[in-house]
mmCIF file of C-alpha atoms in Angstrom:
data_model
loop_
_atom_site.group_PDB
_atom_site.id
_atom_site.type_symbol
_atom_site.label_atom_id
_atom_site.label_comp_id
_atom_site.label_asym_id
_atom_site.label_seq_id
_atom_site.Cartn_x
_atom_site.Cartn_y
_atom_site.Cartn_z
ATOM 1 C CA MET A 37 -8.888 -13.253 -2.897
ATOM 2 C CA LYS A 38 -10.572 -9.678 -3.195
ATOM 3 C CA THR A 39 -8.413 -6.830 -2.098
ATOM 4 C CA ILE A 40 -9.956 -3.911 0.084
ATOM 5 C CA GLU A 41 -7.961 -0.047 -0.366
ATOM 6 C CA ILE A 42 -7.606 1.962 2.909
ATOM 7 C CA LYS A 43 -6.663 5.287 3.118
ATOM 8 C CA GLY A 44 -4.702 6.603 5.795
ATOM 9 C CA SER A 45 -2.321 9.126 7.242
ATOM 10 C CA LEU A 46 0.570 8.813 8.644
ATOM 11 C CA ARG A 47 1.497 9.354 12.704
ATOM 12 C CA GLU A 48 3.678 12.261 13.776
ATOM 13 C CA ASP A 49 2.923 11.544 17.328
ATOM 14 C CA LEU A 50 3.374 7.735 19.086
ATOM 15 C CA GLY A 51 1.972 8.594 22.581
ATOM 16 C CA LYS A 52 -0.565 7.651 24.354
ATOM 17 C CA LYS A 53 -2.500 11.045 24.446
ATOM 18 C CA ASN A 54 -2.466 10.927 20.691
ATOM 19 C CA SER A 55 -3.523 7.693 20.335
ATOM 20 C CA ASN A 56 -6.808 8.439 22.011
ATOM 21 C CA GLN A 57 -7.666 11.737 20.305
ATOM 22 C CA LEU A 58 -7.357 9.930 17.005
ATOM 23 C CA ARG A 59 -9.558 7.293 18.624
ATOM 24 C CA LYS A 60 -12.024 9.937 19.792
ATOM 25 C CA SER A 61 -12.371 11.530 16.367
ATOM 26 C CA GLY A 62 -13.060 8.358 14.777
ATOM 27 C CA ASN A 63 -9.672 6.674 13.894
ATOM 28 C CA VAL A 64 -7.826 3.878 14.722
ATOM 29 C CA PRO A 65 -4.080 3.971 15.133
ATOM 30 C CA CYS A 66 -2.532 1.191 13.780
ATOM 31 C CA VAL A 67 0.792 0.326 12.461
ATOM 32 C CA MET A 68 2.610 -2.144 9.372
ATOM 33 C CA TYR A 69 5.520 -3.847 9.683
ATOM 34 C CA LEU A 70 7.649 -3.784 6.834
ATOM 35 C CA LYS A 71 11.603 -5.626 6.804
ATOM 36 C CA ASP A 72 13.338 -3.177 8.405
ATOM 37 C CA ASN A 73 11.124 -0.964 10.074
ATOM 38 C CA ASN A 74 7.260 -0.075 10.873
ATOM 39 C CA VAL A 75 5.308 2.341 9.452
ATOM 40 C CA HIS A 76 2.806 3.936 11.852
ATOM 41 C CA PHE A 77 -0.107 5.685 10.506
ATOM 42 C CA TYR A 78 -4.059 5.974 11.248
ATOM 43 C CA ALA A 79 -7.428 5.724 9.353
ATOM 44 C CA HIS A 80 -10.885 6.229 10.021
ATOM 45 C CA GLU A 81 -12.716 3.473 11.912
ATOM 46 C CA ASN A 82 -15.438 3.345 8.737
ATOM 47 C CA SER A 83 -12.515 2.313 6.014
ATOM 48 C CA PHE A 84 -12.128 -1.333 8.332
ATOM 49 C CA ARG A 85 -15.893 -2.037 7.616
ATOM 50 C CA HIS A 86 -15.516 -4.242 5.270
ATOM 51 C CA LEU A 87 -12.147 -5.640 5.839
ATOM 52 C CA ILE A 88 -13.321 -7.021 9.733
ATOM 53 C CA TYR A 89 -17.024 -7.165 9.749
ATOM 54 C CA THR A 90 -17.024 -9.775 7.080
ATOM 55 C CA HIS A 91 -16.966 -13.637 6.956
ATOM 56 C CA GLU A 92 -14.438 -13.647 4.310
ATOM 57 C CA ALA A 93 -10.595 -12.845 4.644
ATOM 58 C CA HIS A 94 -9.145 -10.074 2.043
ATOM 59 C CA LEU A 95 -6.165 -8.767 0.847
ATOM 60 C CA VAL A 96 -5.559 -4.786 1.523
ATOM 61 C CA LYS A 97 -3.923 -2.286 -0.637
ATOM 62 C CA LEU A 98 -2.769 0.941 1.534
ATOM 63 C CA SER A 99 -2.373 4.364 0.550
ATOM 64 C CA LEU A 100 -0.634 6.295 2.559
ATOM 65 C CA GLY A 101 0.198 9.861 1.364
ATOM 66 C CA ASN A 102 2.100 8.871 -2.089
ATOM 67 C CA GLN A 103 2.616 5.586 -0.833
ATOM 68 C CA GLU A 104 0.902 1.983 -1.730
ATOM 69 C CA TYR A 105 1.688 -0.939 0.091
ATOM 70 C CA LYS A 106 0.126 -4.564 -0.397
ATOM 71 C CA ALA A 107 -0.328 -6.149 2.889
ATOM 72 C CA VAL A 108 -2.637 -8.233 4.799
ATOM 73 C CA LEU A 109 -4.056 -8.308 8.208
ATOM 74 C CA HIS A 110 -2.328 -9.590 10.831
ATOM 75 C CA ASP A 111 -3.851 -8.293 14.358
ATOM 76 C CA THR A 112 -6.649 -6.265 15.712
ATOM 77 C CA GLN A 113 -7.494 -5.040 19.043
ATOM 78 C CA PHE A 114 -11.344 -4.171 20.489
ATOM 79 C CA HIS A 115 -12.365 -1.836 23.166
ATOM 80 C CA PRO A 116 -13.740 -4.600 26.167
ATOM 81 C CA VAL A 117 -17.129 -2.776 26.593
ATOM 82 C CA THR A 118 -17.951 -0.957 23.214
ATOM 83 C CA ASP A 119 -16.169 -3.791 20.784
ATOM 84 C CA LYS A 120 -15.115 -0.664 18.553
ATOM 85 C CA LEU A 121 -11.786 -1.178 17.146
ATOM 86 C CA ILE A 122 -8.784 0.246 18.866
ATOM 87 C CA HIS A 123 -5.872 -0.809 17.243
ATOM 88 C CA ALA A 124 -4.845 -2.699 13.523
ATOM 89 C CA ASP A 125 -2.078 -3.910 12.777
ATOM 90 C CA PHE A 126 -0.971 -4.889 9.395
ATOM 91 C CA VAL A 127 2.269 -6.773 7.338
ATOM 92 C CA GLN A 128 3.649 -6.005 3.875
ATOM 93 C CA ILE A 129 3.352 -8.744 1.284
ATOM 94 C CA PHE A 130 5.119 -9.259 -1.790
ATOM 95 C CA ASP A 131 3.445 -11.321 -5.075
ATOM 96 C CA ASP A 132 6.446 -13.610 -5.427
ATOM 97 C CA LYS A 133 6.705 -14.216 -1.803
ATOM 98 C CA PRO A 134 4.236 -16.547 0.210
ATOM 99 C CA VAL A 135 2.206 -14.929 2.912
ATOM 100 C CA ILE A 136 0.754 -15.957 5.693
ATOM 101 C CA ILE A 137 -2.645 -15.590 7.030
ATOM 102 C CA ASP A 138 -5.248 -16.922 9.175
ATOM 103 C CA ILE A 139 -8.559 -17.836 6.640
ATOM 104 C CA PRO A 140 -12.248 -18.597 8.198
ATOM 105 C CA VAL A 141 -13.714 -21.669 8.270
ATOM 106 C CA THR A 142 -16.769 -22.485 6.250
ATOM 107 C CA VAL A 143 -19.039 -25.274 7.565
ATOM 108 C CA THR A 144 -21.589 -26.590 4.565
ATOM 109 C CA GLY A 145 -23.187 -29.858 4.773
ATOM 110 C CA ASP A 146 -26.194 -31.672 7.479
ATOM 111 C CA ALA A 147 -23.547 -33.957 9.889
ATOM 112 C CA ALA A 148 -25.099 -36.661 9.914
ATOM 113 C CA GLY A 149 -24.421 -36.773 13.524
ATOM 114 C CA VAL A 150 -26.488 -33.648 14.075
ATOM 115 C CA LYS A 151 -29.345 -35.531 12.304
ATOM 116 C CA ALA A 152 -28.903 -38.340 14.603
ATOM 117 C CA GLY A 153 -29.124 -36.009 18.165
ATOM 118 C CA GLY A 154 -25.327 -34.453 18.200
ATOM 119 C CA LYS A 155 -24.532 -30.872 17.984
ATOM 120 C CA LEU A 156 -22.080 -29.624 15.760
ATOM 121 C CA ILE A 157 -19.241 -27.933 17.320
ATOM 122 C CA VAL A 158 -16.430 -25.340 15.414
ATOM 123 C CA LYS A 159 -13.206 -25.503 17.276
ATOM 124 C CA LYS A 160 -11.567 -23.474 14.925
ATOM 125 C CA ARG A 161 -13.226 -20.626 12.812
ATOM 126 C CA HIS A 162 -9.872 -19.340 11.252
ATOM 127 C CA LEU A 163 -7.007 -21.619 9.869
ATOM 128 C CA LYS A 164 -3.708 -20.340 9.097
ATOM 129 C CA VAL A 165 -2.662 -20.744 5.983
ATOM 130 C CA ARG A 166 0.812 -20.070 3.760
ATOM 131 C CA GLY A 167 0.514 -19.397 -0.198
ATOM 132 C CA LEU A 168 1.153 -16.925 -2.467
ATOM 133 C CA ALA A 169 -0.947 -14.176 -2.504
ATOM 134 C CA GLU A 170 -3.086 -14.633 -6.322
ATOM 135 C CA ASN A 171 -3.691 -18.660 -4.686
ATOM 136 C CA LEU A 172 -5.598 -17.605 -1.394
ATOM 137 C CA PRO A 173 -9.202 -18.508 -1.036
ATOM 138 C CA GLU A 174 -11.589 -15.851 1.132
ATOM 139 C CA ASP A 175 -12.584 -18.935 3.085
ATOM 140 C CA LEU A 176 -12.031 -22.396 3.961
ATOM 141 C CA VAL A 177 -14.645 -24.576 2.665
ATOM 142 C CA ILE A 178 -15.231 -27.839 4.651
ATOM 143 C CA ASP A 179 -18.167 -30.453 3.905
ATOM 144 C CA VAL A 180 -19.502 -32.221 7.556
ATOM 145 C CA THR A 181 -21.664 -34.216 5.417
ATOM 146 C CA GLU A 182 -20.249 -37.875 6.658
ATOM 147 C CA LEU A 183 -19.752 -36.284 9.772
ATOM 148 C CA LYS A 184 -20.760 -39.064 12.948
ATOM 149 C CA ILE A 185 -21.560 -38.423 16.761
ATOM 150 C CA ALA A 186 -18.523 -38.404 18.394
ATOM 151 C CA HIS A 187 -16.605 -37.916 15.235
ATOM 152 C CA SER A 188 -14.450 -34.826 14.144
ATOM 153 C CA ILE A 189 -12.225 -33.209 10.907
ATOM 154 C CA LYS A 190 -8.551 -32.224 12.047
ATOM 155 C CA VAL A 191 -6.099 -30.051 9.979
ATOM 156 C CA GLY A 192 -4.782 -33.410 8.983
ATOM 157 C CA ASP A 193 -7.497 -34.453 7.414
ATOM 158 C CA LEU A 194 -8.201 -31.014 4.905
ATOM 159 C CA SER A 195 -6.241 -30.522 1.628
ATOM 160 C CA TYR A 196 -6.242 -27.760 -0.557
ATOM 161 C CA ASP A 197 -4.724 -26.438 -3.713
ATOM 162 C CA LYS A 198 -1.426 -24.474 -3.882
ATOM 163 C CA ILE A 199 -1.826 -23.067 -0.597
ATOM 164 C CA GLU A 200 -0.336 -25.364 2.564
ATOM 165 C CA LEU A 201 -2.684 -25.683 6.055
ATOM 166 C CA ILE A 202 0.261 -24.444 9.332
ATOM 167 C CA ASP A 203 -1.567 -24.904 12.776
ATOM 168 C CA PRO A 204 -1.116 -28.938 13.921
ATOM 169 C CA LYS A 205 -2.289 -31.820 12.190
ATOM 170 C CA ILE A 206 -3.869 -32.674 15.268
ATOM 171 C CA THR A 207 -6.132 -29.812 15.787
ATOM 172 C CA THR A 208 -9.802 -30.006 16.019
ATOM 173 C CA VAL A 209 -11.469 -28.182 13.381
ATOM 174 C CA VAL A 210 -15.051 -29.363 13.855
ATOM 175 C CA THR A 211 -16.601 -32.319 15.550
ATOM 176 C CA VAL A 212 -20.069 -33.325 16.704
ATOM 177 C CA ALA A 213 -20.549 -33.935 20.312
ATOM 178 C CA THR A 214 -23.529 -34.929 22.489
ATOM 179 C CA SER A 215 -25.285 -32.588 23.934
ATOM 180 C CA ARG A 216 -23.817 -33.453 27.878
ATOM 181 C CA VAL A 217 -20.439 -32.363 25.829
ATOM 182 C CA ALA A 218 -21.226 -29.800 24.225
ATOM 183 C CA LEU A 219 -22.827 -27.968 26.588
ATOM 184 C CA LYS A 220 -19.616 -28.216 28.879
ATOM 185 C CA THR A 221 -17.812 -26.629 25.638
ATOM 186 C CA GLU A 222 -20.091 -23.179 25.256
ATOM 187 C CA GLU A 223 -19.404 -22.455 28.955
ATOM 188 C CA GLU A 224 -15.226 -23.104 28.399
ATOM 189 C CA GLU A 225 -15.870 -20.752 25.584
ATOM 190 C CA ALA A 226 -17.828 -18.287 27.495
ATOM 191 C CA ALA A 227 -14.815 -18.305 29.842
ATOM 192 C CA GLU A 228 -11.865 -17.726 27.489
ATOM 193 C CA ALA A 229 -14.260 -14.756 26.174
ATOM 194 C CA ALA A 230 -14.519 -13.222 29.276
ATOM 195 C CA ALA A 231 -10.040 -13.785 29.977
ATOM 196 C CA ALA A 232 -9.769 -12.450 26.762
ATOM 197 C CA ALA A 233 -11.967 -9.210 27.479
ATOM 198 C CA ALA A 234 -10.439 -8.646 30.268
ATOM 199 C CA ALA A 235 -6.772 -9.007 28.861
ATOM 200 C CA ALA A 236 -7.916 -6.796 26.032
ATOM 201 C CA GLU A 237 -9.156 -4.055 28.734
ATOM 202 C CA GLY A 238 -5.613 -4.096 30.378
ATOM 203 C CA ALA A 239 -3.771 -3.993 26.786
ATOM 204 C CA GLU A 240 -5.357 -0.757 26.323
ATOM 205 C CA ALA A 241 -4.731 0.668 29.833
ATOM 206 C CA ALA A 242 -1.588 0.311 29.390
ATOM 207 C CA GLY A 243 -1.180 2.993 26.781
ATOM 208 C CA GLU A 244 1.159 2.499 24.081
ATOM 209 C CA THR A 245 0.194 0.450 20.738
ATOM 210 C CA PRO A 246 2.021 -2.819 20.253
ATOM 211 C CA GLY A 247 4.142 -1.415 17.483
ATOM 212 C CA ALA A 248 5.632 1.074 19.018
ATOM 213 C CA GLU A 249 6.209 -1.144 22.264
ATOM 214 C CA LYS A 250 8.179 -3.048 19.869
ATOM 215 C CA ASP A 251 10.169 0.129 17.851
ATOM 216 C CA LYS A 252 11.333 1.051 22.041
ATOM 217 C CA GLU A 253 12.611 -3.165 22.286
ATOM 218 C CA LYS A 254 15.047 -2.512 18.644
ATOM 219 C CA GLU A 255 16.117 0.847 19.838
ATOM 220 C CA LYS A 256 16.905 -0.588 23.361
ATOM 221 C CA GLU A 257 18.775 -3.193 21.279
ATOM 222 C CA LYS A 258 20.829 -1.085 19.369
ATOM 223 C CA GLU A 259 21.864 1.216 22.060
ATOM 224 C CA LYS A 260 23.030 -2.262 23.598
ATOM 225 C CA GLY A 261 25.079 -3.060 20.512
ATOM 226 C CA LYS A 262 26.876 0.121 20.089
ATOM 227 C CA GLU A 263 27.773 0.078 23.745
ATOM 228 C CA LYS A 264 29.203 -3.507 23.821
ATOM 229 C CA ASP A 265 31.277 -2.058 20.408
ATOM 230 C CA LYS A 266 32.833 0.630 22.875
ATOM 231 C CA ASP A 267 33.875 -1.920 24.820
ATOM 232 C CA LYS A 268 35.744 -3.523 22.522
ATOM 233 C CA GLU A 269 37.217 -0.181 20.786
ATOM 234 C CA LYS A 270 39.090 0.710 24.861
ATOM 235 C CA LYS A 271 39.607 -3.126 25.186
ATOM 236 C CA GLY A 272 41.503 -2.728 21.694
#
């Protein structure tokens, strides 16, 4: 798997106002999840062009000041109207520890069911994979040449060298449906896309980034722990 470098700058202010200012200047607020804490930073939106707007998965080298981290892209948020990237989450990885990452599916071959009048439907465009960074492929190739109408390929039917598929084995990845079933599926996907856009708009209106919210939750847990310790000292 190829590695893409992203150069960013550490954030000093994590508020909504600062996040909006960063976006207006062409930057994307980001967070990287480490083992013990989170690192908040920002990078120019052009830095993500070859990472996000591509069919292939990539590893990431994050350069933040004098520090460099190996990471993978964990999650993204896009503006519901402009479709611009408004937030990105990363997770630090290590060469000797397995990483879990979503890898895109690439379908090859002319399905027998399509030649017979059916329609090929890709149900899962990404699959969750666990493996060492050096063994991760850029995509998961699936040959559908023998796939007939009303037949499907499930996660349990797939296997790849040195990596493990995490999704449930009964999950359908690709199928060949009749014209009537294919039309219903397209309508369902359109409804799901509309719901996802509405949810993204609500998240942006809320203001804080997901990483900032998780940091606040951790701080609350620490305060609760301190209060419990004080109560124990009083009783003792």
